[in-house]
Tab-separated table of C-alpha atoms in Angstrom:
chain	number	residue	atom	x	y	z
A	1	MET	CA	0.015	-0.035	0.079
A	2	SER	CA	2.494	2.686	-1.186
A	3	ASP	CA	-0.358	4.908	-2.403
A	4	PRO	CA	-0.146	8.064	-0.084
A	5	LYS	CA	-3.865	8.008	0.577
A	6	TYR	CA	-3.272	4.841	2.724
A	7	TRP	CA	-0.529	6.485	4.830
A	8	GLY	CA	-0.947	7.545	8.530
A	9	TYR	CA	-4.192	7.676	10.335
A	10	LYS	CA	-6.227	8.405	7.292
A	11	GLY	CA	-4.947	5.324	5.654
A	12	TYR	CA	-6.005	3.424	8.600
A	13	ILE	CA	-9.554	4.696	8.463
A	14	LEU	CA	-9.804	4.073	4.638
A	15	GLN	CA	-8.279	0.484	4.823
A	16	ASN	CA	-10.939	-0.323	7.331
A	17	ASN	CA	-13.849	0.702	5.256
A	18	GLY	CA	-14.206	4.133	7.024
A	19	GLU	CA	-15.189	7.354	5.282
A	20	ILE	CA	-13.629	10.659	6.008
A	21	LEU	CA	-16.344	13.212	6.437
A	22	TYR	CA	-14.143	16.195	7.122
A	23	ASP	CA	-10.523	16.337	6.555
A	24	GLY	CA	-8.716	19.015	8.656
A	25	GLY	CA	-5.249	17.865	7.883
A	26	GLN	CA	-4.150	17.196	11.392
A	27	TYR	CA	-7.450	15.649	12.402
A	28	SER	CA	-10.453	14.239	10.594
A	29	ILE	CA	-14.031	13.477	11.252
A	30	ALA	CA	-14.616	9.774	10.211
A	31	HIS	CA	-17.716	7.539	9.712
A	32	PHE	CA	-17.858	3.761	9.823
A	33	SER	CA	-20.889	1.925	8.729
A	34	ASN	CA	-20.626	-1.612	10.016
A	35	PRO	CA	-22.742	-4.245	8.639
A	36	GLU	CA	-24.398	-7.052	10.607
A	37	ASP	CA	-21.864	-9.783	11.009
A	38	THR	CA	-22.128	-13.470	12.213
A	39	ARG	CA	-18.982	-15.616	12.246
A	40	TYR	CA	-18.422	-19.169	13.281
A	41	TYR	CA	-15.071	-19.898	14.769
A	42	VAL	CA	-13.359	-23.254	14.994
A	43	GLU	CA	-10.549	-23.174	17.419
A	44	CYS	CA	-7.793	-25.965	18.019
A	45	LYS	CA	-4.300	-26.471	19.341
A	46	PHE	CA	-1.087	-27.217	17.566
A	47	PRO	CA	2.436	-27.919	18.862
A	48	VAL	CA	3.671	-24.765	17.090
A	49	PRO	CA	5.690	-22.240	19.276
A	50	VAL	CA	4.309	-18.681	19.091
A	51	GLY	CA	6.114	-16.120	21.327
A	52	LEU	CA	6.821	-17.791	24.800
A	53	ARG	CA	4.356	-20.461	24.221
A	54	ASP	CA	5.131	-24.001	23.012
A	55	THR	CA	1.759	-24.133	21.375
A	56	SER	CA	-0.592	-22.015	19.229
A	57	CYS	CA	-4.329	-21.980	18.872
A	58	PRO	CA	-5.485	-20.478	15.604
A	59	ALA	CA	-9.155	-19.828	15.072
A	60	MET	CA	-10.460	-20.227	11.581
A	61	TRP	CA	-13.835	-18.733	10.690
A	62	THR	CA	-16.649	-18.791	8.237
A	63	SER	CA	-19.784	-16.642	7.869
A	64	ASP	CA	-21.444	-19.450	6.042
A	65	ASP	CA	-24.480	-20.824	8.065
A	66	ALA	CA	-24.459	-23.923	5.927
A	67	VAL	CA	-20.722	-24.696	6.448
A	68	ALA	CA	-21.151	-24.096	10.209
A	69	GLU	CA	-24.078	-26.403	10.401
A	70	GLU	CA	-22.050	-29.053	8.462
A	71	LEU	CA	-19.272	-28.894	10.897
A	72	ILE	CA	-21.488	-28.986	13.866
A	73	SER	CA	-23.575	-31.886	12.650
A	74	ASN	CA	-20.576	-33.996	11.314
A	75	PRO	CA	-17.613	-33.711	13.755
A	76	GLU	CA	-15.549	-36.074	11.600
A	77	LYS	CA	-15.376	-33.373	8.875
A	78	VAL	CA	-13.987	-30.682	11.303
A	79	PHE	CA	-10.378	-31.725	10.886
A	80	ALA	CA	-10.498	-31.934	7.169
A	81	TRP	CA	-12.048	-28.417	7.129
A	82	ILE	CA	-9.343	-27.148	9.471
A	83	ARG	CA	-6.503	-28.678	7.365
A	84	GLU	CA	-8.014	-27.002	4.277
A	85	GLN	CA	-8.001	-23.547	6.150
A	86	ILE	CA	-4.322	-23.878	7.150
A	87	LYS	CA	-2.947	-25.332	3.970
A	88	ASP	CA	-1.229	-22.054	3.037
A	89	SER	CA	0.546	-21.972	6.464
A	90	PRO	CA	3.513	-24.151	6.286
A	91	ARG	CA	4.080	-24.166	9.914
A	92	TYR	CA	0.749	-25.752	10.775
A	93	VAL	CA	0.760	-28.164	7.683
A	94	GLY	CA	1.152	-31.748	9.071
A	95	GLN	CA	1.079	-30.945	12.708
A	96	PRO	CA	-1.026	-33.130	15.021
A	97	PHE	CA	-4.011	-31.747	16.739
A	98	LEU	CA	-3.380	-31.405	20.609
A	99	ASP	CA	-5.945	-31.715	23.231
A	100	ILE	CA	-7.498	-28.514	24.308
A	101	ASP	CA	-9.239	-27.705	27.638
A	102	VAL	CA	-12.894	-27.453	26.699
A	103	SER	CA	-14.370	-27.181	30.232
A	104	PRO	CA	-16.950	-24.568	30.679
A	105	GLU	CA	-14.570	-22.621	32.930
A	106	ALA	CA	-11.679	-22.825	30.534
A	107	LEU	CA	-14.044	-21.692	27.556
A	108	GLN	CA	-15.264	-18.844	29.688
A	109	LYS	CA	-11.914	-17.646	30.435
A	110	ARG	CA	-10.601	-18.031	26.917
A	111	LEU	CA	-13.580	-16.262	25.370
A	112	ARG	CA	-14.259	-13.453	27.966
A	113	CYS	CA	-12.504	-10.882	25.806
A	114	GLN	CA	-14.014	-11.934	22.596
A	115	GLY	CA	-16.361	-9.509	21.120
A	116	GLY	CA	-19.667	-10.642	19.490
A	117	ASP	CA	-21.187	-12.158	22.546
A	118	PRO	CA	-19.559	-15.611	21.889
A	119	ARG	CA	-21.837	-18.816	22.194
A	120	VAL	CA	-20.154	-22.040	22.318
A	121	LEU	CA	-21.886	-24.505	19.756
A	122	ALA	CA	-19.819	-27.656	19.851
A	123	THR	CA	-16.832	-29.075	21.779
A	124	ASN	CA	-14.436	-31.942	21.234
A	125	PRO	CA	-11.301	-32.746	23.144
A	126	LYS	CA	-9.302	-31.244	20.171
A	127	TYR	CA	-11.412	-28.290	19.059
A	128	PHE	CA	-14.399	-26.075	19.839
A	129	ILE	CA	-16.884	-24.143	17.806
A	130	TYR	CA	-18.463	-20.906	18.706
A	131	LYS	CA	-20.555	-18.205	17.150
A	132	CYS	CA	-20.142	-14.507	17.423
A	133	TYR	CA	-22.581	-12.006	16.393
A	134	TRP	CA	-22.299	-8.275	15.845
A	135	PRO	CA	-25.414	-6.271	15.110
A	136	ALA	CA	-25.072	-3.393	12.326
A	137	SER	CA	-23.782	-0.363	13.776
A	138	GLU	CA	-22.558	3.190	12.975
A	139	GLU	CA	-19.446	4.862	14.369
A	140	TYR	CA	-18.173	8.254	14.223
A	141	TRP	CA	-14.651	9.401	15.221
A	142	LEU	CA	-12.428	12.393	15.673
A	143	ALA	CA	-9.201	10.889	14.567
A	144	SER	CA	-5.576	11.907	14.142
A	145	ASP	CA	-2.117	10.594	14.196
A	146	THR	CA	-1.029	8.987	17.333
A	147	VAL	CA	-0.028	11.659	19.935
A	148	SER	CA	0.898	9.453	22.856
A	149	GLY	CA	4.393	9.313	24.212
A	150	SER	CA	3.550	5.868	25.710
A	151	PRO	CA	5.892	3.032	24.667
A	152	PHE	CA	2.744	0.742	24.879
A	153	ASP	CA	0.538	2.689	22.603
A	154	SER	CA	1.015	0.833	19.166
A	155	ALA	CA	-2.302	2.173	17.684
A	156	PRO	CA	-2.047	3.547	14.158
A	157	LEU	CA	-4.020	6.466	15.210
A	158	TRP	CA	-5.490	8.444	18.162
A	159	SER	CA	-9.371	8.688	18.145
A	160	CYS	CA	-12.253	9.627	20.317
A	161	ASP	CA	-15.874	8.510	19.714
A	162	LEU	CA	-18.364	11.030	18.570
A	163	THR	CA	-22.095	10.823	18.451
A	164	LYS	CA	-23.846	11.095	15.079
A	165	GLU	CA	-25.055	14.607	16.177
A	166	GLN	CA	-21.674	15.703	17.262
A	167	ALA	CA	-20.028	14.543	13.900
A	168	GLU	CA	-22.815	16.430	11.923
A	169	PHE	CA	-22.193	19.562	14.026
A	170	PHE	CA	-18.249	19.430	13.574
A	171	VAL	CA	-18.732	18.973	9.832
A	172	ALA	CA	-21.099	21.866	9.676
A	173	ASN	CA	-18.812	24.050	11.975
A	174	PRO	CA	-15.250	22.904	11.385
A	175	GLY	CA	-13.912	25.934	13.319
A	176	LYS	CA	-15.328	24.258	16.409
A	177	ILE	CA	-13.200	21.012	15.831
A	178	GLY	CA	-9.811	22.571	16.902
A	179	PRO	CA	-10.736	23.401	20.513
A	180	PHE	CA	-12.689	20.294	21.063
A	181	TYR	CA	-9.758	18.278	19.722
A	182	ALA	CA	-7.326	20.033	22.064
A	183	LYS	CA	-9.674	19.323	25.048
A	184	MET	CA	-9.847	15.603	24.088
A	185	ILE	CA	-6.183	15.245	23.557
A	186	GLU	CA	-5.560	16.755	27.099
A	187	LYS	CA	-8.287	14.588	28.719
A	188	TYR	CA	-7.586	11.351	26.627
A	189	PRO	CA	-3.930	11.294	25.670
A	190	LEU	CA	-4.246	7.480	24.459
A	191	GLY	CA	-7.690	8.131	22.906
A	192	HIS	CA	-10.954	6.715	23.862
């Protein structure tokens, strides 16, 4: 993505299906229209080191209800489906499936930070299948390049959420954005 329109925070917005409603140079008003999204994940475990861990647990997903139903109804097809999903990842090809803890406590702990209100649909000693659903939504941001001096902030941009009414007001009154932006930077140096 060497095209200049994809550089910096504006590039992040555009690459993630955002629309820039107002471009103020240093900051912009962005809009995201997120469609309804349902995903079925199949998570398993392989003896492939990742970071400090000796194993990794990739999660493959599909939005196809028929594929998900087929996997849930025919557990013998799950492993072939997983192999098909990972065929282009040499580090996983040919690796054996390891047992994974699918106790309710372990799954609750594992999925607690997963968005989309995850629901476990099927478990097996070597995999589990869960469904996540996100309703359609609209988001509005005041966004700029990262301004934080924190070594822990790796976000490609600084942003703060806006209501639709705020976004419309600022687009209609661009002179009001600067003072609001300065207040938000001071109040939320890492964004919010």
